mmCIF file of C-alpha atoms and ligand atoms in Angstrom:
data_model
loop_
_atom_site.group_PDB
_atom_site.id
_atom_site.type_symbol
_atom_site.label_atom_id
_atom_site.label_comp_id
_atom_site.label_asym_id
_atom_site.label_seq_id
_atom_site.Cartn_x
_atom_site.Cartn_y
_atom_site.Cartn_z
ATOM 1 C CA MET A 10 71.105 72.418 75.104
ATOM 2 C CA ARG A 11 73.828 69.710 76.533
ATOM 3 C CA ASN A 12 77.879 72.102 77.059
ATOM 4 C CA ARG A 13 79.511 70.608 75.336
ATOM 5 C CA PRO A 14 77.953 68.106 72.432
ATOM 6 C CA ILE A 15 78.313 64.088 72.407
ATOM 7 C CA TYR A 16 80.124 64.153 68.801
ATOM 8 C CA LEU A 17 79.072 60.793 67.488
ATOM 9 C CA ASP A 18 80.492 61.254 63.617
ATOM 10 C CA HIS A 19 84.648 60.472 63.653
ATOM 11 C CA ALA A 20 83.927 58.886 60.296
ATOM 12 C CA ALA A 21 82.784 62.193 58.479
ATOM 13 C CA SER A 22 85.485 63.938 60.796
ATOM 14 C CA THR A 23 87.546 64.242 64.485
ATOM 15 C CA PHE A 24 88.982 66.693 66.488
ATOM 16 C CA VAL A 25 92.317 67.386 67.124
ATOM 17 C CA PRO A 26 94.199 66.425 69.594
ATOM 18 C CA GLY A 27 96.075 69.208 72.159
ATOM 19 C CA PRO A 28 99.212 67.574 71.101
ATOM 20 C CA VAL A 29 99.130 67.706 67.397
ATOM 21 C CA LEU A 30 97.839 71.410 67.554
ATOM 22 C CA ASP A 31 100.566 72.214 69.479
ATOM 23 C CA GLU A 32 102.774 71.244 66.315
ATOM 24 C CA VAL A 33 100.241 72.462 64.385
ATOM 25 C CA MET A 34 101.001 75.684 65.582
ATOM 26 C CA GLU A 35 104.841 75.359 65.492
ATOM 27 C CA ALA A 36 104.377 74.601 62.155
ATOM 28 C CA LEU A 37 102.468 77.663 61.416
ATOM 29 C CA ARG A 38 104.614 79.605 62.927
ATOM 30 C CA ARG A 39 108.291 78.265 61.785
ATOM 31 C CA SER A 40 107.193 77.863 57.723
ATOM 32 C CA GLN A 41 107.259 81.552 56.425
ATOM 33 C CA GLY A 42 109.329 79.894 53.497
ATOM 34 C CA ASN A 43 108.422 78.367 51.052
ATOM 35 C CA PRO A 44 109.155 74.205 50.308
ATOM 36 C CA SER A 45 110.571 75.379 46.133
ATOM 37 C CA SER A 46 112.985 77.600 47.824
ATOM 38 C CA ILE A 47 116.366 77.488 48.136
ATOM 39 C CA HIS A 48 117.211 79.625 50.960
ATOM 40 C CA GLY A 49 117.586 79.285 54.114
ATOM 41 C CA GLU A 50 113.748 79.704 55.517
ATOM 42 C CA GLY A 51 113.289 77.834 52.165
ATOM 43 C CA ARG A 52 115.076 74.730 53.448
ATOM 44 C CA LYS A 53 113.862 74.991 56.742
ATOM 45 C CA VAL A 54 110.633 74.393 55.466
ATOM 46 C CA ARG A 55 111.467 71.446 52.861
ATOM 47 C CA VAL A 56 113.538 69.356 56.141
ATOM 48 C CA MET A 57 109.589 69.822 57.790
ATOM 49 C CA LEU A 58 107.934 68.212 55.062
ATOM 50 C CA GLU A 59 109.861 65.881 54.596
ATOM 51 C CA ALA A 60 110.491 64.724 58.043
ATOM 52 C CA ALA A 61 106.110 64.461 57.774
ATOM 53 C CA ARG A 62 107.076 62.283 55.230
ATOM 54 C CA ARG A 63 109.458 60.301 56.794
ATOM 55 C CA LYS A 64 107.179 59.867 59.528
ATOM 56 C CA VAL A 65 104.363 58.654 58.495
ATOM 57 C CA ALA A 66 106.149 56.589 56.079
ATOM 58 C CA GLY A 67 107.775 54.399 58.565
ATOM 59 C CA LEU A 68 104.920 54.090 61.125
ATOM 60 C CA LEU A 69 103.134 52.398 57.485
ATOM 61 C CA HIS A 70 105.829 50.465 56.594
ATOM 62 C CA ALA A 71 106.069 52.689 53.148
ATOM 63 C CA SER A 72 109.206 53.523 51.532
ATOM 64 C CA PRO A 73 109.620 57.646 51.554
ATOM 65 C CA SER A 74 109.507 58.413 47.835
ATOM 66 C CA GLU A 75 105.368 56.356 47.868
ATOM 67 C CA ILE A 76 103.729 58.590 50.228
ATOM 68 C CA VAL A 77 102.615 61.776 47.605
ATOM 69 C CA PHE A 78 101.042 64.096 50.177
ATOM 70 C CA THR A 79 96.897 65.511 48.117
ATOM 71 C CA SER A 80 93.965 67.894 50.191
ATOM 72 C CA GLY A 81 92.982 64.291 50.930
ATOM 73 C CA GLY A 82 91.234 61.093 50.086
ATOM 74 C CA THR A 83 89.032 62.306 47.775
ATOM 75 C CA GLU A 84 91.915 63.717 46.078
ATOM 76 C CA ALA A 85 93.643 60.428 45.973
ATOM 77 C CA ASN A 86 90.491 58.785 45.162
ATOM 78 C CA ASN A 87 90.868 60.743 41.394
ATOM 79 C CA ALA A 88 94.056 61.881 41.016
ATOM 80 C CA VAL A 89 94.506 57.243 40.954
ATOM 81 C CA LEU A 90 91.443 56.632 38.881
ATOM 82 C CA TRP A 91 91.756 59.364 36.228
ATOM 83 C CA SER A 92 95.868 58.560 36.573
ATOM 84 C CA CYS A 93 95.792 54.941 36.061
ATOM 85 C CA TYR A 94 92.889 55.392 32.933
ATOM 86 C CA ARG A 95 95.266 58.304 31.455
ATOM 87 C CA ASP A 96 98.824 56.681 32.025
ATOM 88 C CA TYR A 97 98.437 52.990 32.890
ATOM 89 C CA GLY A 98 96.083 52.773 29.745
ATOM 90 C CA ILE A 99 93.478 50.682 31.753
ATOM 91 C CA LYS A 100 89.884 50.798 30.425
ATOM 92 C CA THR A 101 87.928 48.457 32.524
ATOM 93 C CA PHE A 102 87.754 49.261 36.298
ATOM 94 C CA ILE A 103 86.146 46.346 38.870
ATOM 95 C CA SER A 104 84.575 48.418 41.665
ATOM 96 C CA SER A 105 81.362 47.810 44.111
ATOM 97 C CA GLU A 106 78.057 50.320 44.257
ATOM 98 C CA LEU A 107 78.815 50.440 48.008
ATOM 99 C CA GLU A 108 81.797 52.746 47.319
ATOM 100 C CA HIS A 109 82.425 56.513 48.696
ATOM 101 C CA PRO A 110 81.693 59.247 46.112
ATOM 102 C CA SER A 111 84.650 60.188 45.725
ATOM 103 C CA VAL A 112 85.626 56.598 43.820
ATOM 104 C CA ILE A 113 82.015 55.890 41.368
ATOM 105 C CA LYS A 114 81.868 59.762 41.055
ATOM 106 C CA PRO A 115 85.557 59.575 38.516
ATOM 107 C CA LEU A 116 84.480 56.018 37.890
ATOM 108 C CA GLU A 117 81.416 56.495 36.132
ATOM 109 C CA SER A 118 82.272 60.301 34.685
ATOM 110 C CA LEU A 119 85.421 57.589 32.641
ATOM 111 C CA LYS A 120 82.408 55.705 31.413
ATOM 112 C CA ARG A 121 80.360 58.500 30.273
ATOM 113 C CA ARG A 122 82.834 60.412 28.892
ATOM 114 C CA ASP A 123 85.822 58.544 27.813
ATOM 115 C CA GLY A 124 83.829 55.217 26.799
ATOM 116 C CA ALA A 125 85.822 52.710 30.858
ATOM 117 C CA VAL A 126 84.298 49.668 31.879
ATOM 118 C CA VAL A 127 83.480 49.775 35.281
ATOM 119 C CA ALA A 128 81.750 46.540 36.533
ATOM 120 C CA TYR A 129 81.191 46.262 39.823
ATOM 121 C CA VAL A 130 81.371 43.589 41.648
ATOM 122 C CA ARG A 131 78.228 41.126 43.956
ATOM 123 C CA THR A 132 78.031 42.006 47.397
ATOM 124 C CA ASP A 133 75.241 40.252 49.910
ATOM 125 C CA ARG A 134 73.014 42.127 52.701
ATOM 126 C CA GLN A 135 75.789 43.190 55.076
ATOM 127 C CA GLY A 136 78.056 44.442 52.013
ATOM 128 C CA HIS A 137 80.350 41.930 52.153
ATOM 129 C CA ILE A 138 81.650 41.762 48.054
ATOM 130 C CA ASP A 139 81.961 37.684 47.050
ATOM 131 C CA LEU A 140 85.134 36.816 45.539
ATOM 132 C CA ASN A 141 83.637 34.467 42.778
ATOM 133 C CA HIS A 142 81.818 36.869 41.162
ATOM 134 C CA LEU A 143 85.601 39.303 41.706
ATOM 135 C CA GLU A 144 87.446 36.622 40.316
ATOM 136 C CA GLU A 145 85.096 35.086 37.436
ATOM 137 C CA LEU A 146 85.095 39.323 36.562
ATOM 138 C CA LEU A 147 88.929 39.789 36.838
ATOM 139 C CA HIS A 148 89.448 36.415 34.470
ATOM 140 C CA ARG A 149 87.194 37.884 32.876
ATOM 141 C CA HIS A 150 88.253 41.365 31.969
ATOM 142 C CA ASP A 151 92.508 41.892 30.712
ATOM 143 C CA ARG A 152 94.572 44.830 33.000
ATOM 144 C CA ALA A 153 91.938 46.205 35.229
ATOM 145 C CA LEU A 154 92.402 48.566 38.460
ATOM 146 C CA VAL A 155 90.324 46.526 40.633
ATOM 147 C CA SER A 156 89.085 49.865 43.511
ATOM 148 C CA LEU A 157 87.653 48.350 46.700
ATOM 149 C CA MET A 158 87.608 50.617 49.570
ATOM 150 C CA HIS A 159 89.166 48.732 53.062
ATOM 151 C CA ALA A 160 86.318 50.084 55.683
ATOM 152 C CA ASN A 161 82.409 50.889 54.312
ATOM 153 C CA ASN A 162 82.544 54.784 55.632
ATOM 154 C CA GLU A 163 78.726 54.009 56.367
ATOM 155 C CA ILE A 164 78.345 50.848 57.468
ATOM 156 C CA GLY A 165 82.278 49.404 58.180
ATOM 157 C CA THR A 166 82.550 46.070 57.130
ATOM 158 C CA LEU A 167 85.732 45.307 56.626
ATOM 159 C CA LEU A 168 87.520 43.912 52.963
ATOM 160 C CA PRO A 169 88.776 40.898 52.913
ATOM 161 C CA VAL A 170 92.269 42.588 51.852
ATOM 162 C CA LYS A 171 95.134 40.171 51.166
ATOM 163 C CA ASP A 172 92.103 37.686 49.460
ATOM 164 C CA VAL A 173 91.330 40.632 46.908
ATOM 165 C CA SER A 174 94.933 41.178 46.646
ATOM 166 C CA ALA A 175 96.074 37.813 45.940
ATOM 167 C CA LEU A 176 93.658 36.954 42.646
ATOM 168 C CA CYS A 177 94.387 41.058 41.334
ATOM 169 C CA ARG A 178 98.376 39.326 41.373
ATOM 170 C CA LYS A 179 96.674 36.388 39.650
ATOM 171 C CA THR A 180 95.413 37.810 37.105
ATOM 172 C CA GLY A 181 97.552 40.622 36.493
ATOM 173 C CA ALA A 182 94.953 43.793 37.585
ATOM 174 C CA LEU A 183 95.692 46.775 39.985
ATOM 175 C CA PHE A 184 94.757 47.113 43.388
ATOM 176 C CA HIS A 185 93.421 50.399 44.947
ATOM 177 C CA SER A 186 91.736 50.896 48.132
ATOM 178 C CA ASP A 187 89.848 53.630 49.859
ATOM 179 C CA THR A 188 91.806 52.721 52.901
ATOM 180 C CA VAL A 189 90.193 56.640 54.731
ATOM 181 C CA GLN A 190 88.727 54.569 57.406
ATOM 182 C CA THR A 191 91.252 52.476 58.485
ATOM 183 C CA ILE A 192 94.268 54.037 57.859
ATOM 184 C CA GLY A 193 95.336 55.073 61.451
ATOM 185 C CA LYS A 194 92.431 53.052 63.617
ATOM 186 C CA TYR A 195 94.086 49.448 62.358
ATOM 187 C CA HIS A 196 98.430 48.546 61.780
ATOM 188 C CA VAL A 197 98.735 48.788 57.954
ATOM 189 C CA ASP A 198 102.084 47.895 56.483
ATOM 190 C CA LEU A 199 102.089 48.829 53.079
ATOM 191 C CA SER A 200 105.646 47.336 52.727
ATOM 192 C CA LEU A 201 102.849 43.671 52.361
ATOM 193 C CA ASP A 202 102.489 44.217 48.585
ATOM 194 C CA VAL A 203 99.143 44.461 49.148
ATOM 195 C CA PHE A 204 97.936 46.889 47.851
ATOM 196 C CA ASP A 205 98.948 49.325 44.770
ATOM 197 C CA PHE A 206 97.062 51.993 45.946
ATOM 198 C CA ALA A 207 96.325 53.591 49.309
ATOM 199 C CA VAL A 208 94.280 56.775 50.368
ATOM 200 C CA ALA A 209 94.663 58.357 54.037
ATOM 201 C CA SER A 210 92.443 61.662 55.233
ATOM 202 C CA GLY A 211 94.509 63.774 57.882
ATOM 203 C CA HIS A 212 90.963 65.197 59.210
ATOM 204 C CA LYS A 213 89.320 61.178 59.686
ATOM 205 C CA PHE A 214 92.247 60.086 62.673
ATOM 206 C CA HIS A 215 92.296 63.558 64.591
ATOM 207 C CA GLY A 216 94.020 65.861 62.297
ATOM 208 C CA PRO A 217 93.577 69.158 60.102
ATOM 209 C CA LYS A 218 90.941 69.142 57.354
ATOM 210 C CA GLY A 219 92.898 69.863 53.797
ATOM 211 C CA ALA A 220 95.961 67.581 53.829
ATOM 212 C CA GLY A 221 95.984 63.738 53.034
ATOM 213 C CA PHE A 222 97.712 61.514 50.990
ATOM 214 C CA LEU A 223 98.145 58.935 48.024
ATOM 215 C CA PHE A 224 100.632 55.706 49.008
ATOM 216 C CA VAL A 225 101.588 54.570 45.570
ATOM 217 C CA ARG A 226 103.587 52.060 45.309
ATOM 218 C CA HIS A 227 107.188 51.760 44.253
ATOM 219 C CA GLY A 228 108.024 50.294 40.716
ATOM 220 C CA LEU A 229 104.513 52.702 39.236
ATOM 221 C CA PRO A 230 105.113 56.035 38.818
ATOM 222 C CA LEU A 231 102.396 58.677 37.722
ATOM 223 C CA GLN A 232 102.872 61.271 35.791
ATOM 224 C CA PRO A 233 101.881 64.018 37.322
ATOM 225 C CA PHE A 234 98.413 65.233 38.261
ATOM 226 C CA ILE A 235 98.178 68.585 38.903
ATOM 227 C CA GLU A 236 100.700 70.205 36.535
ATOM 228 C CA GLY A 237 102.742 73.806 37.028
ATOM 229 C CA GLY A 238 105.017 72.990 39.612
ATOM 230 C CA SER A 239 107.504 69.966 40.386
ATOM 231 C CA GLN A 240 106.224 69.879 43.881
ATOM 232 C CA GLU A 241 105.633 65.566 45.129
ATOM 233 C CA ARG A 242 108.568 65.700 42.919
ATOM 234 C CA GLY A 243 106.291 67.090 40.089
ATOM 235 C CA MET A 244 103.678 64.644 40.992
ATOM 236 C CA ARG A 245 100.979 66.681 42.438
ATOM 237 C CA ALA A 246 101.739 70.828 41.704
ATOM 238 C CA GLY A 247 101.702 73.163 43.973
ATOM 239 C CA THR A 248 102.980 74.573 46.967
ATOM 240 C CA GLU A 249 102.466 71.998 50.273
ATOM 241 C CA ASN A 250 99.996 72.279 52.805
ATOM 242 C CA LEU A 251 102.835 72.495 55.223
ATOM 243 C CA ALA A 252 100.913 72.883 58.752
ATOM 244 C CA GLY A 253 98.589 70.745 57.322
ATOM 245 C CA ILE A 254 101.429 67.291 55.940
ATOM 246 C CA VAL A 255 102.760 68.718 59.344
ATOM 247 C CA GLY A 256 99.642 68.024 62.332
ATOM 248 C CA LEU A 257 98.609 64.289 60.164
ATOM 249 C CA SER A 258 102.415 63.545 60.748
ATOM 250 C CA ALA A 259 101.829 64.214 64.408
ATOM 251 C CA ALA A 260 97.818 62.736 64.184
ATOM 252 C CA LEU A 261 99.042 59.323 62.560
ATOM 253 C CA ALA A 262 101.773 58.928 65.084
ATOM 254 C CA TYR A 263 98.831 60.369 68.332
ATOM 255 C CA CYS A 264 96.940 57.403 66.650
ATOM 256 C CA TYR A 265 99.298 54.730 66.085
ATOM 257 C CA ALA A 266 100.797 55.550 69.856
ATOM 258 C CA ASP A 267 98.368 53.646 71.597
ATOM 259 C CA ILE A 268 95.960 51.825 68.774
ATOM 260 C CA GLU A 269 95.159 49.250 71.191
ATOM 261 C CA ALA A 270 94.897 50.102 73.902
ATOM 262 C CA SER A 271 92.075 52.756 71.804
ATOM 263 C CA GLN A 272 90.420 49.234 69.773
ATOM 264 C CA ARG A 273 90.034 47.608 73.037
ATOM 265 C CA HIS A 274 87.898 51.203 74.583
ATOM 266 C CA ILE A 275 86.433 52.099 71.217
ATOM 267 C CA ALA A 276 84.614 47.974 70.547
ATOM 268 C CA ASP A 277 83.669 47.973 74.261
ATOM 269 C CA LEU A 278 81.555 51.186 73.759
ATOM 270 C CA LYS A 279 80.529 49.860 70.683
ATOM 271 C CA ASN A 280 78.991 47.022 72.095
ATOM 272 C CA HIS A 281 78.321 49.037 74.396
ATOM 273 C CA LEU A 282 75.968 50.485 72.569
ATOM 274 C CA VAL A 283 74.422 47.639 70.319
ATOM 275 C CA ASN A 284 72.855 46.407 73.650
ATOM 276 C CA ARG A 285 72.220 49.670 74.624
ATOM 277 C CA LEU A 286 70.044 49.490 71.656
ATOM 278 C CA LYS A 287 68.496 45.931 71.211
ATOM 279 C CA GLU A 288 67.293 46.798 75.076
ATOM 280 C CA VAL A 289 64.783 49.826 74.421
ATOM 281 C CA PHE A 290 64.611 49.309 71.006
ATOM 282 C CA PRO A 291 63.895 45.120 70.026
ATOM 283 C CA ALA A 292 63.153 45.488 66.515
ATOM 284 C CA VAL A 293 66.674 47.510 66.453
ATOM 285 C CA VAL A 294 67.683 46.474 62.870
ATOM 286 C CA PHE A 295 71.856 46.078 62.194
ATOM 287 C CA ASN A 296 73.565 47.429 59.432
ATOM 288 C CA GLY A 297 76.459 45.405 58.551
ATOM 289 C CA ASP A 298 77.964 42.309 59.646
ATOM 290 C CA ILE A 299 78.353 43.364 63.362
ATOM 291 C CA THR A 300 79.192 40.542 64.621
ATOM 292 C CA GLY A 301 82.009 39.148 61.625
ATOM 293 C CA ARG A 302 84.314 41.700 60.234
ATOM 294 C CA SER A 303 83.490 44.833 60.816
ATOM 295 C CA ALA A 304 85.178 48.072 61.894
ATOM 296 C CA TYR A 305 85.171 48.793 65.262
ATOM 297 C CA SER A 306 85.094 52.243 65.187
ATOM 298 C CA ILE A 307 81.262 52.321 63.206
ATOM 299 C CA LEU A 308 77.734 51.834 64.213
ATOM 300 C CA ASN A 309 74.911 51.264 62.006
ATOM 301 C CA PHE A 310 70.894 50.709 62.864
ATOM 302 C CA SER A 311 67.801 51.097 61.465
ATOM 303 C CA LEU A 312 65.102 51.982 64.158
ATOM 304 C CA PRO A 313 61.708 50.155 63.716
ATOM 305 C CA VAL A 314 59.898 53.232 63.692
ATOM 306 C CA ARG A 315 57.940 55.773 61.087
ATOM 307 C CA ILE A 316 60.182 59.170 61.942
ATOM 308 C CA ASP A 317 61.745 60.537 59.381
ATOM 309 C CA THR A 318 65.424 61.137 59.102
ATOM 310 C CA ALA A 319 65.501 64.037 58.656
ATOM 311 C CA ILE A 320 63.691 65.334 61.776
ATOM 312 C CA LEU A 321 65.270 62.344 63.554
ATOM 313 C CA LEU A 322 68.755 64.520 63.005
ATOM 314 C CA SER A 323 67.766 67.707 63.807
ATOM 315 C CA ARG A 324 66.023 66.768 66.629
ATOM 316 C CA LEU A 325 69.281 65.183 68.134
ATOM 317 C CA ASP A 326 70.873 68.232 66.724
ATOM 318 C CA MET A 327 69.075 70.179 68.903
ATOM 319 C CA GLU A 328 69.423 67.755 71.968
ATOM 320 C CA GLY A 329 73.696 68.429 71.460
ATOM 321 C CA ILE A 330 73.969 65.174 69.816
ATOM 322 C CA CYS A 331 75.559 64.801 66.683
ATOM 323 C CA VAL A 332 75.435 61.233 64.268
ATOM 324 C CA SER A 333 74.013 60.703 60.691
ATOM 325 C CA SER A 334 72.223 59.349 58.368
ATOM 326 C CA GLY A 335 75.211 58.182 55.932
ATOM 327 C CA SER A 336 78.279 59.797 54.770
ATOM 328 C CA ALA A 337 79.054 63.745 55.909
ATOM 329 C CA CYS A 338 77.910 64.392 51.378
ATOM 330 C CA SER A 339 74.521 63.076 51.737
ATOM 331 C CA SER A 340 74.453 63.631 55.158
ATOM 332 C CA GLY A 341 74.124 67.932 54.664
ATOM 333 C CA SER A 342 70.468 67.433 51.905
ATOM 334 C CA VAL A 343 69.687 64.105 54.247
ATOM 335 C CA LYS A 344 69.379 61.955 50.695
ATOM 336 C CA GLY A 345 68.618 58.632 50.850
ATOM 337 C CA SER A 346 71.563 56.675 51.159
ATOM 338 C CA LYS A 347 72.594 54.736 48.473
ATOM 339 C CA VAL A 348 75.073 52.482 50.433
ATOM 340 C CA LEU A 349 72.059 51.406 52.320
ATOM 341 C CA ALA A 350 69.598 51.679 49.520
ATOM 342 C CA ALA A 351 72.344 49.166 47.279
ATOM 343 C CA LEU A 352 71.456 46.331 50.413
ATOM 344 C CA GLY A 353 68.258 46.859 50.407
ATOM 345 C CA VAL A 354 68.091 48.112 53.367
ATOM 346 C CA SER A 355 64.679 49.167 54.052
ATOM 347 C CA THR A 356 64.267 53.099 53.562
ATOM 348 C CA ASP A 357 60.357 53.713 55.384
ATOM 349 C CA THR A 358 61.826 53.392 58.930
ATOM 350 C CA PRO A 359 65.461 56.001 59.678
ATOM 351 C CA SER A 360 68.905 54.532 59.570
ATOM 352 C CA LEU A 361 71.804 56.556 61.445
ATOM 353 C CA ARG A 362 76.245 55.988 61.847
ATOM 354 C CA VAL A 363 77.577 56.441 65.168
ATOM 355 C CA SER A 364 81.217 56.639 64.847
ATOM 356 C CA PHE A 365 83.394 56.334 67.681
ATOM 357 C CA SER A 366 86.536 57.886 69.211
ATOM 358 C CA ARG A 367 89.277 57.135 71.522
ATOM 359 C CA GLN A 368 87.287 59.964 74.128
ATOM 360 C CA ASN A 369 83.784 59.114 74.465
ATOM 361 C CA THR A 370 82.454 57.739 77.377
ATOM 362 C CA LYS A 371 79.786 55.153 78.086
ATOM 363 C CA THR A 372 77.967 57.788 79.602
ATOM 364 C CA GLU A 373 77.585 59.658 76.978
ATOM 365 C CA ILE A 374 76.523 56.756 74.750
ATOM 366 C CA ASP A 375 73.321 55.934 77.528
ATOM 367 C CA GLN A 376 72.598 59.692 77.427
ATOM 368 C CA PHE A 377 71.919 59.014 73.634
ATOM 369 C CA VAL A 378 70.040 56.596 73.962
ATOM 370 C CA GLN A 379 68.244 57.960 76.078
ATOM 371 C CA VAL A 380 67.302 61.199 73.774
ATOM 372 C CA LEU A 381 67.060 58.825 70.893
ATOM 373 C CA GLN A 382 63.858 57.021 73.268
ATOM 374 C CA GLY A 383 62.646 60.544 74.491
ATOM 375 C CA ILE A 384 62.268 61.481 70.429
ATOM 376 C CA VAL A 385 60.846 58.312 69.571
ATOM 377 C CA HIS A 386 58.468 58.084 72.647
ATOM 378 C CA ASP A 387 57.769 62.189 71.623
ATOM 379 C CA GLN A 388 57.097 61.084 68.295
ATOM 380 C CA PHE A 389 53.963 59.350 69.066
ATOM 381 C CA ALA A 390 52.744 60.849 71.554
ATOM 382 C CA GLN A 391 51.825 63.288 69.339
ATOM 383 C CA ILE A 392 49.619 60.924 66.607
ATOM 384 C CA PRO A 393 46.283 60.714 67.742
HETATM 385 N N1 PLP B 14 87.343 58.067 51.450
HETATM 386 C C1 PLP B 14 85.883 57.699 51.646
HETATM 387 C C2 PLP B 14 85.965 56.488 52.412
HETATM 388 C C3 PLP B 14 85.566 58.620 53.768
HETATM 389 O O1 PLP B 14 84.540 58.020 54.368
HETATM 390 C C4 PLP B 14 85.365 59.590 53.097
HETATM 391 C C5 PLP B 14 85.207 60.888 53.258
HETATM 392 O O2 PLP B 14 84.004 60.461 54.208
HETATM 393 C C6 PLP B 14 86.602 60.281 51.721
HETATM 394 C C7 PLP B 14 87.573 59.388 51.119
HETATM 395 C C8 PLP B 14 86.845 61.183 51.351
HETATM 396 O O3 PLP B 14 87.680 61.882 52.000
HETATM 397 P P1 PLP B 14 88.924 63.220 52.452
HETATM 398 O O4 PLP B 14 87.220 64.222 53.203
HETATM 399 O O5 PLP B 14 89.589 64.038 52.636
HETATM 400 O O6 PLP B 14 88.113 64.384 50.811
#
């Protein structure tokens, strides 16, 4: 077992770097009061909370009043979908089968329990949505909410958000995008009137787990989606996770401080892995659009060998290498990926998702490929 694992699962979660950790610890040390209390200790904590909100809003060009802190991406996605049904009278949702379960599951519940109409837009083999089909669906359904993710968490395919938004504006639909895999990794300008709702999760961009936020475009006030207190302007009751929120805001600043350098470094690592895999496994198949509109931080590929994915993942784990077979939620049980199935990717051979951070190195990528090659070789050596 190596001393330090080779961690290549940053789309699932990330490390908290020193400067962010320092801010989290300082927030924990200084936050004895409740931000809703009117005494001095409470006010001190409220000041920290609102400073974090202003920092997040400033980095994303939003207004502080458009940011609602949540426990993460899952809660924020659920809040948008349920609230739009309940508060805006939206009865039709247009989405895709490639969305994260925190979008698909509430949509399926809205359909089953509340009779909402859910239409899925066609996607191609690389995970791109068919814009003509989206337009057709939008013309067919009045007052819809379009929910399409910015970067797919399993294959990295990027949505042309401006085109989708333009179609929504033309037809009067609202646009929600699960931006969990892009906020902190790309410059996102929320003032551009592209999104009505966007969501983020701190632990995907080097913040602590359990803190995220929902962006609600000005003029679209949601009704309370958790009741029992006046926090988050009454929309989301419950004492705020101050240390998590401070950590989230520090992590976002950490990411945007030198985002261009990170983008270049990580894109270079991805490219290096593509080339190494092609050398070692000439018949490797890359899932998604690796040479086109794809997040620089995610690479998904299928190996041209018959090894059970669970066995492959556990052999890699024994060698101290952390990758995933798809989304974190499905990798615990190593069920087949619904996203890959929807794209028509064969499940006869294993598929892996590698997701990088600025801390990864080419040496780690080389070691990963070497270990993978060894496992495949051993597997075939065992066949009589
Ligand atoms: N949306 C996407 C695209 C994700 O990748 C994830 C996490 O895997 C989530 C939502 C859920 O975020 P959280 O872990 O903050 O609930």
